[in-house]
mmCIF file of C-alpha atoms and ligand atoms in Angstrom:
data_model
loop_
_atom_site.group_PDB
_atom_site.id
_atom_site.type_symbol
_atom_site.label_atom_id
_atom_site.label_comp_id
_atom_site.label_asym_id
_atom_site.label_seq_id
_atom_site.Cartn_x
_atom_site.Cartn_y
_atom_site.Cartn_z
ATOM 1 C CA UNK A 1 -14.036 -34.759 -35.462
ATOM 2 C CA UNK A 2 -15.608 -31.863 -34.786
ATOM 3 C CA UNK A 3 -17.864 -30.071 -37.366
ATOM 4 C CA UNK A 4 -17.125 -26.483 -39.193
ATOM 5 C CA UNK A 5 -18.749 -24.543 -41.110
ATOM 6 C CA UNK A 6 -17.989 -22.626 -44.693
ATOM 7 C CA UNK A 7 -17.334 -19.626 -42.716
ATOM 8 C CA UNK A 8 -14.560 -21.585 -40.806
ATOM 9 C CA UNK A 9 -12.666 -21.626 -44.168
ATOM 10 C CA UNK A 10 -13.453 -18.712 -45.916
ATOM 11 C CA UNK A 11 -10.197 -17.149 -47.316
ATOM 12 C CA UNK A 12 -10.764 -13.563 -49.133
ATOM 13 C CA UNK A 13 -7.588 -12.332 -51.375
ATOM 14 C CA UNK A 14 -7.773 -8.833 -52.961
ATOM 15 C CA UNK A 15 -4.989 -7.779 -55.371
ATOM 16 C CA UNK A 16 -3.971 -5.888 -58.591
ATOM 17 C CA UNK A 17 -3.767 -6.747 -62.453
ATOM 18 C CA UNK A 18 -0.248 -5.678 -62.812
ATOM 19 C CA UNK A 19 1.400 -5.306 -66.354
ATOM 20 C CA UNK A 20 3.312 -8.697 -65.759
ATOM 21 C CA UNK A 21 0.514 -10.780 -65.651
ATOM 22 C CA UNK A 22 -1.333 -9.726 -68.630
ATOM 23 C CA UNK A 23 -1.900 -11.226 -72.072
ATOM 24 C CA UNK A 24 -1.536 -9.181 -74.738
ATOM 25 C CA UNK A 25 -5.058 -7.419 -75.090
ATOM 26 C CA UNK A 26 -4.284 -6.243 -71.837
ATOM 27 C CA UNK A 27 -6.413 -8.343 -69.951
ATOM 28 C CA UNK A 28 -5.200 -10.630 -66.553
ATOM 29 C CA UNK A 29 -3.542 -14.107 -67.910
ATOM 30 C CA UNK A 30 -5.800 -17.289 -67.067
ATOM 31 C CA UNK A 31 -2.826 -18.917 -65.927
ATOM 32 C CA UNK A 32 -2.261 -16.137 -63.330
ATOM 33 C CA UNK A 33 -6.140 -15.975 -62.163
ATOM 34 C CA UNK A 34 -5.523 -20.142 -61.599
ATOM 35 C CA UNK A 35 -2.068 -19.353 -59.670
ATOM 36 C CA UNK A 36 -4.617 -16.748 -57.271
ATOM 37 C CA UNK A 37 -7.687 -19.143 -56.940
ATOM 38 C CA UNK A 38 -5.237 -22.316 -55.930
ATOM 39 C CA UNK A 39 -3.439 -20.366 -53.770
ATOM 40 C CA UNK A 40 -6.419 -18.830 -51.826
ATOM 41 C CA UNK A 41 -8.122 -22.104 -52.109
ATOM 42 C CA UNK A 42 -5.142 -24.104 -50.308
ATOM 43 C CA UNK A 43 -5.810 -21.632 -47.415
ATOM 44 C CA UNK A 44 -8.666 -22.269 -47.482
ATOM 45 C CA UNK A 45 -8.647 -26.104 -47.132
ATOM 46 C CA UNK A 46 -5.575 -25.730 -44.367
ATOM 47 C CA UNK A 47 -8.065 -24.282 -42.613
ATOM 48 C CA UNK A 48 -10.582 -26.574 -42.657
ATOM 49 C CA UNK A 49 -8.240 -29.210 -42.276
ATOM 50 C CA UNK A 50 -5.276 -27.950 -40.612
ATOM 51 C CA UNK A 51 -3.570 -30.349 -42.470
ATOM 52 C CA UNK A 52 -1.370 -30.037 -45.194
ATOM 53 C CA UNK A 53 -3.549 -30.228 -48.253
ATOM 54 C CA UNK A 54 -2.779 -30.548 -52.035
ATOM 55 C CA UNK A 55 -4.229 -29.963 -55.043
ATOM 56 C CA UNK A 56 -5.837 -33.054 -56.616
ATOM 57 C CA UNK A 57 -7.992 -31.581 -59.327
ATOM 58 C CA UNK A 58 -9.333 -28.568 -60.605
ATOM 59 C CA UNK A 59 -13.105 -29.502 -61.358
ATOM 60 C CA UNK A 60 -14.233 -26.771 -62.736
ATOM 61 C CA UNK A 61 -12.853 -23.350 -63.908
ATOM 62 C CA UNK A 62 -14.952 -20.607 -65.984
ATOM 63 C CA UNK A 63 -13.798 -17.518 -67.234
ATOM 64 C CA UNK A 64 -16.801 -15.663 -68.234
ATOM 65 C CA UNK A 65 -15.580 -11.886 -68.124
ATOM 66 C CA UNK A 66 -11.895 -11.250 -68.794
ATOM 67 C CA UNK A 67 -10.608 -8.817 -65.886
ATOM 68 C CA UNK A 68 -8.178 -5.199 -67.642
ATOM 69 C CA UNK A 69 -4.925 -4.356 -66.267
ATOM 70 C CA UNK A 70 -5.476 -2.096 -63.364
ATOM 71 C CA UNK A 71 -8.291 -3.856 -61.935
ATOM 72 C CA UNK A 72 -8.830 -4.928 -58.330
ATOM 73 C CA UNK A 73 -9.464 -8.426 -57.633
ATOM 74 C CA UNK A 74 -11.064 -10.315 -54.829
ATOM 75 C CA UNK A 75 -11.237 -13.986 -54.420
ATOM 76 C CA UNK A 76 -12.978 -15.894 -52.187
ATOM 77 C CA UNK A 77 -12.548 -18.932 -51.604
ATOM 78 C CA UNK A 78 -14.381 -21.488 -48.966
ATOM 79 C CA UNK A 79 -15.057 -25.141 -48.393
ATOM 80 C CA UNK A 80 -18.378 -26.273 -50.013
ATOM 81 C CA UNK A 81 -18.056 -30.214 -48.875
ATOM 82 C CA UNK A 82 -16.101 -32.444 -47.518
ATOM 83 C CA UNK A 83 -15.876 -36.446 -48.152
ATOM 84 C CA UNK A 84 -13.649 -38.666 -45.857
ATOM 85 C CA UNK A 85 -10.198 -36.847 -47.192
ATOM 86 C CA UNK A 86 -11.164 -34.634 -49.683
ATOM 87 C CA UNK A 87 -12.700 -31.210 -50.042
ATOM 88 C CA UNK A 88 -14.203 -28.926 -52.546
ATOM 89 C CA UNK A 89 -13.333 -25.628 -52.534
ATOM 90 C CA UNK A 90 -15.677 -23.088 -54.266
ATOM 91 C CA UNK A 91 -14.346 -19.747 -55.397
ATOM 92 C CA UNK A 92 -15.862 -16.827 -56.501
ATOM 93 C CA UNK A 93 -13.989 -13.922 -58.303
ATOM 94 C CA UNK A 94 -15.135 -10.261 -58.300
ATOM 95 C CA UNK A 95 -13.904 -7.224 -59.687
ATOM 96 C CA UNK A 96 -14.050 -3.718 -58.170
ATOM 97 C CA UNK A 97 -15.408 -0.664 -60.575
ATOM 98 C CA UNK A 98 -12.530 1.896 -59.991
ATOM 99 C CA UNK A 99 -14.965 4.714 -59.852
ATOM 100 C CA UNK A 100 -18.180 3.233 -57.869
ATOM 101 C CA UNK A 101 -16.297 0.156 -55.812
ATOM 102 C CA UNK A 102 -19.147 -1.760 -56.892
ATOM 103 C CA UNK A 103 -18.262 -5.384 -57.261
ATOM 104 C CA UNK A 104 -18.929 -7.793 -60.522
ATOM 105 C CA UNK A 105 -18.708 -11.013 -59.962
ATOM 106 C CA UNK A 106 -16.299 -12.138 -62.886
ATOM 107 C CA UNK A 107 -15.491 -15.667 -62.411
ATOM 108 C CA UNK A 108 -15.694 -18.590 -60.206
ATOM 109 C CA UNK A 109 -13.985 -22.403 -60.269
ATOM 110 C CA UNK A 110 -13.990 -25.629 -58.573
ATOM 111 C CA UNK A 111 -11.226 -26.771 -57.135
ATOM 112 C CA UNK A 112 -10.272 -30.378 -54.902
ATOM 113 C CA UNK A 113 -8.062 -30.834 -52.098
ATOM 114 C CA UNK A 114 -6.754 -33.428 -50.381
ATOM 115 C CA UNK A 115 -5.415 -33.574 -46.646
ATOM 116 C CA UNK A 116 -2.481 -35.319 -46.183
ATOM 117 C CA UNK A 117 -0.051 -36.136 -43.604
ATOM 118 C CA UNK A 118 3.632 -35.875 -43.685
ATOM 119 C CA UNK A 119 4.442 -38.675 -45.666
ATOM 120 C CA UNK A 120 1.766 -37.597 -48.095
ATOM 121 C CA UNK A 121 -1.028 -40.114 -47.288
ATOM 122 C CA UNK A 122 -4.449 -38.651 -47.478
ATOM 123 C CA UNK A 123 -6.266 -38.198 -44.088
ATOM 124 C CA UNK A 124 -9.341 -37.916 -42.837
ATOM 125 C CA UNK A 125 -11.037 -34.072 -42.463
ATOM 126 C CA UNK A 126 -13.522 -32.709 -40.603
ATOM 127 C CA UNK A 127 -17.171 -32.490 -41.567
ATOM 128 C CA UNK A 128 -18.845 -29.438 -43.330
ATOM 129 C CA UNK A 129 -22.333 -27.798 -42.046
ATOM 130 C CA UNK A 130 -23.297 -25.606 -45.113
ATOM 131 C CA UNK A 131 -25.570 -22.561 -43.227
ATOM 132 C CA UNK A 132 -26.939 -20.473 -46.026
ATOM 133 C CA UNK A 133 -29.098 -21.033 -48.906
ATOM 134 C CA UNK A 134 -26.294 -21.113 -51.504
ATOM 135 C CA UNK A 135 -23.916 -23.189 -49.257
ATOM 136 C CA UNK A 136 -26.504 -25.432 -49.208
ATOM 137 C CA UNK A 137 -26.735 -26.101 -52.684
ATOM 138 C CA UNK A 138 -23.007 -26.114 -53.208
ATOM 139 C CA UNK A 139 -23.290 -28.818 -51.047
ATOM 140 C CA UNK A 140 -26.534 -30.865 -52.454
ATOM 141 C CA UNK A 141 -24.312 -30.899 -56.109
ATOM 142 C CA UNK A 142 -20.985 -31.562 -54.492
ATOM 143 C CA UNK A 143 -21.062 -35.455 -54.706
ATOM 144 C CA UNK A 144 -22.005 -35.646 -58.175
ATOM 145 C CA UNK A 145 -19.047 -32.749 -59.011
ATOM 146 C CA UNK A 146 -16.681 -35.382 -57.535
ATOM 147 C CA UNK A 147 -18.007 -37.992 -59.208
ATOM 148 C CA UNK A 148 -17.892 -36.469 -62.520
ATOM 149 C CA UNK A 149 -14.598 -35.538 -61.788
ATOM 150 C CA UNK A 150 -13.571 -39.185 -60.944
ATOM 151 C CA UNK A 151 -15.107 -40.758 -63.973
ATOM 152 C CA UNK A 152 -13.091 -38.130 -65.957
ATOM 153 C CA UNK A 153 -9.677 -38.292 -64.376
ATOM 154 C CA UNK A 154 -10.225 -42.593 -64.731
ATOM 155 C CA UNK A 155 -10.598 -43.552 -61.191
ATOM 156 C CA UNK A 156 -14.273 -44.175 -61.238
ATOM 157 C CA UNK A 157 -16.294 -46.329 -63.485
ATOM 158 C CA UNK A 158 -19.072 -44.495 -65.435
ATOM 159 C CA UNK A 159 -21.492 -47.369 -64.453
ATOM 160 C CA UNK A 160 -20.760 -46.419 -60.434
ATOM 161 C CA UNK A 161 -21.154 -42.681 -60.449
ATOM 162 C CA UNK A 162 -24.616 -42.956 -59.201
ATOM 163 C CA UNK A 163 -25.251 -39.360 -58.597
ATOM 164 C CA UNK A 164 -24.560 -38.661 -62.588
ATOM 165 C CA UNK A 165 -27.132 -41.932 -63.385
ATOM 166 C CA UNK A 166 -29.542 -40.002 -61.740
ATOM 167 C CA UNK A 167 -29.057 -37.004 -63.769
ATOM 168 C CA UNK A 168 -29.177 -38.783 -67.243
ATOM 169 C CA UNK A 169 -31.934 -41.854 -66.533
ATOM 170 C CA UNK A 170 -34.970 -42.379 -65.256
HETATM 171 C C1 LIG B 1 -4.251 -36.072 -54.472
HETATM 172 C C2 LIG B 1 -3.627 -37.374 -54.002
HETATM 173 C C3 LIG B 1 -3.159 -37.216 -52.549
HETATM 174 C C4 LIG B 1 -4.694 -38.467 -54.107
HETATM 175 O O1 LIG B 1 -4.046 -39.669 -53.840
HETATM 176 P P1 LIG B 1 -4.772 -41.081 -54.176
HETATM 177 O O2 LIG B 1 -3.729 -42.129 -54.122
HETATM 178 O O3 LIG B 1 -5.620 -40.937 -55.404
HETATM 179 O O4 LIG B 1 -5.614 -41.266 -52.884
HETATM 180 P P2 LIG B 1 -7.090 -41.740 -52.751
HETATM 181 O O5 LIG B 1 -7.514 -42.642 -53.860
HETATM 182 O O6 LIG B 1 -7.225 -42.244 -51.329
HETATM 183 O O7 LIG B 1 -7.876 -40.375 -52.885
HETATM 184 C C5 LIG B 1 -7.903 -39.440 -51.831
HETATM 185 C C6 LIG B 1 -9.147 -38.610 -51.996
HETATM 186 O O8 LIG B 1 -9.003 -37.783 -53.143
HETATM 187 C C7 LIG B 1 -10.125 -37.948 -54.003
HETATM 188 N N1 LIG B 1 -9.663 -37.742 -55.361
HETATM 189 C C8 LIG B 1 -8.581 -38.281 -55.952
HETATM 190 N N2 LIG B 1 -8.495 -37.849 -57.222
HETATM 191 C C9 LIG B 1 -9.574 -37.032 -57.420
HETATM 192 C C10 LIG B 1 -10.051 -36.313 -58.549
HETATM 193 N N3 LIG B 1 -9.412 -36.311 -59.713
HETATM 194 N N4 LIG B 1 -11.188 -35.595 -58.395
HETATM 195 C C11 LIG B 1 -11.852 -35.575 -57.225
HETATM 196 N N5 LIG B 1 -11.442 -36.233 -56.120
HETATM 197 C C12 LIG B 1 -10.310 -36.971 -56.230
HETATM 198 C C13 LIG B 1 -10.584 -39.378 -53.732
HETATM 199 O O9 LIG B 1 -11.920 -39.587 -54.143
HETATM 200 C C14 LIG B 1 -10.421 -39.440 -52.231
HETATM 201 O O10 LIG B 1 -11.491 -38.723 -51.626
HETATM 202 P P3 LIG B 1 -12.199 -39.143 -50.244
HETATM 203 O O11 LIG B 1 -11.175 -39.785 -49.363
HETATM 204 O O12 LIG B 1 -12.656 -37.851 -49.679
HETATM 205 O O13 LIG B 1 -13.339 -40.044 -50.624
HETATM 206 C C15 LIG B 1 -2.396 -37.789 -54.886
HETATM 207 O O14 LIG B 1 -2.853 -38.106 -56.198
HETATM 208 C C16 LIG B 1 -1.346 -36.704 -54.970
HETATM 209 O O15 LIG B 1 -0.555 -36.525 -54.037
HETATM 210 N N6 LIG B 1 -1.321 -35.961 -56.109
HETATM 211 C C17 LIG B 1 -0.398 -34.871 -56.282
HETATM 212 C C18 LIG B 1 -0.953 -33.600 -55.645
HETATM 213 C C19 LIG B 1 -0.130 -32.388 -55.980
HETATM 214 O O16 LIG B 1 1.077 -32.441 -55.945
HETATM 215 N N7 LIG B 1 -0.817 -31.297 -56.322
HETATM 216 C C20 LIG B 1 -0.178 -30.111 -56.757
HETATM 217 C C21 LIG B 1 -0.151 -30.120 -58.259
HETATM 218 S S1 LIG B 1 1.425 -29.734 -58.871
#
C-alpha cells in the first residue's frame, strides 16, 4: 500500500459555541467538544484509509481551557500513526479571539480508529510518513499511547507492553 502523509488526512472544522451546547457557566459542554473531535477525527481516518473506520478508543482527551458561548472553534484533526489496522488520530483545538482572530490553542485529544470492511472486520491501512518536527514525535510516542491504551482497556498484558517497560525500568 502506498504511503501518505499527515497532510493526506488533515481534516480542519471551524464552528460556533451556540447556546444549546453549553453547560451552565456558559461555557461549551465536554460532551459536545468530544461529539466535534470524533467527528472530524473519523474524516480524518476515512481519509487515510478510505475505509470505513470506527471509533475504538479515545486515548486521551484534555480539557485545559474551557471555550464561552460565542466562541469560534477550529479543530484539526490528522493521522499521527498507523499500525496494521489501526490509527491514531491527533487533534488539536483552538479558539479564535473575537477582536484580534488570534488563535489559542485550547485543547487537544487522542483518539483510535479502526478500518473496517463491510462486515465490520478490521483491515489493513496504509502507512504514515510523519514530515515535520512535531509529526515526528507524535509518531516516536504513538506505540507506547497504544499500548497504554491496550493494557488499560484489558487486551494487553502489562508484562508485554514493552514500550511502557522502557519508560518505568532500567
Ligand atoms: C474497534 C474494533 C473494530 C476492534 O475489534 P477487535 O476485535 O478488537 O479487533 P482487533 O483485536 O483485530 O483490533 C483491531 C485493531 O484495533 C486495535 N485496538 C483495539 N482496541 C484498542 C484500544 N482500546 N486501544 C487502542 N487500539 C485498539 C488493535 O490493537 C488492532 O490494531 P492493529 O491491527 O493496528 O495492530 C471493535 O472492537 C469494534 O467494532 N468496536 C465498536 C466500534 C464502534 O462502534 N465505535 C463507535 C462507538 S459507539
Amino acid at each position: 500500500m502506498k504511503a501518505k502523509t499527515p497532510s493526506d488526512s488533515r481534516t480542519v472544522m471551524t464552528d460556533l459555541v451556540l447556546p444549546s451546547e453549553t453547560n451552565p457557566l456558559n461555557n461549551l459542554f465536554g460532551g459536545e467538544l468530544l461529539a466535534r473531535m470524533d467527528r472530524a477525527a473519523s474524516i480524518a481516518a476515512r481519509r487515510h484509509s478510505r475505509r470505513i473506520t470506527v471509533t475504538a478508543s479515545v486515548n486521551h482527551v484534555a480539557f485545559n481551557r474551557s471555550v464561552p458561548l460565542g466562541s469560534v472553534v477550529t479543530i484539526e484533526a490528522a493521522i499521527s500513526r498507523t499500525f496494521r489496522t489501526s490509527m491514531e488520530v491527533f487533534i488539536d483545538v483552538w479558539m479564535e479571539d473575537r477582536f484580534s482572530g488570534e488563535r489559542t490553542k485550547a485543547n487537544e485529544a487522542i483518539y483510535t480508529f479502526v478500518a473496517v470492511d463491510d462486515a465490520g472486520v478490521p483491515t489493513e491501512v496504509p502507512p504514515l510518513v510523519p514530515e515535520t518536527q512535531l509529526e515526528k514525535e507524535r509518531f516516536e510516542a504513538a506505540l507506547r499511547r497504544k499500548q497504554l491504551s491496550l493494557v488499560l482497556a484489558g487486551k494487553m498484558k502489562p508484562h508485554d507492553a514493552t514500550e511502557l517497560k522502557a519508560l518505568f525500568m532500567d
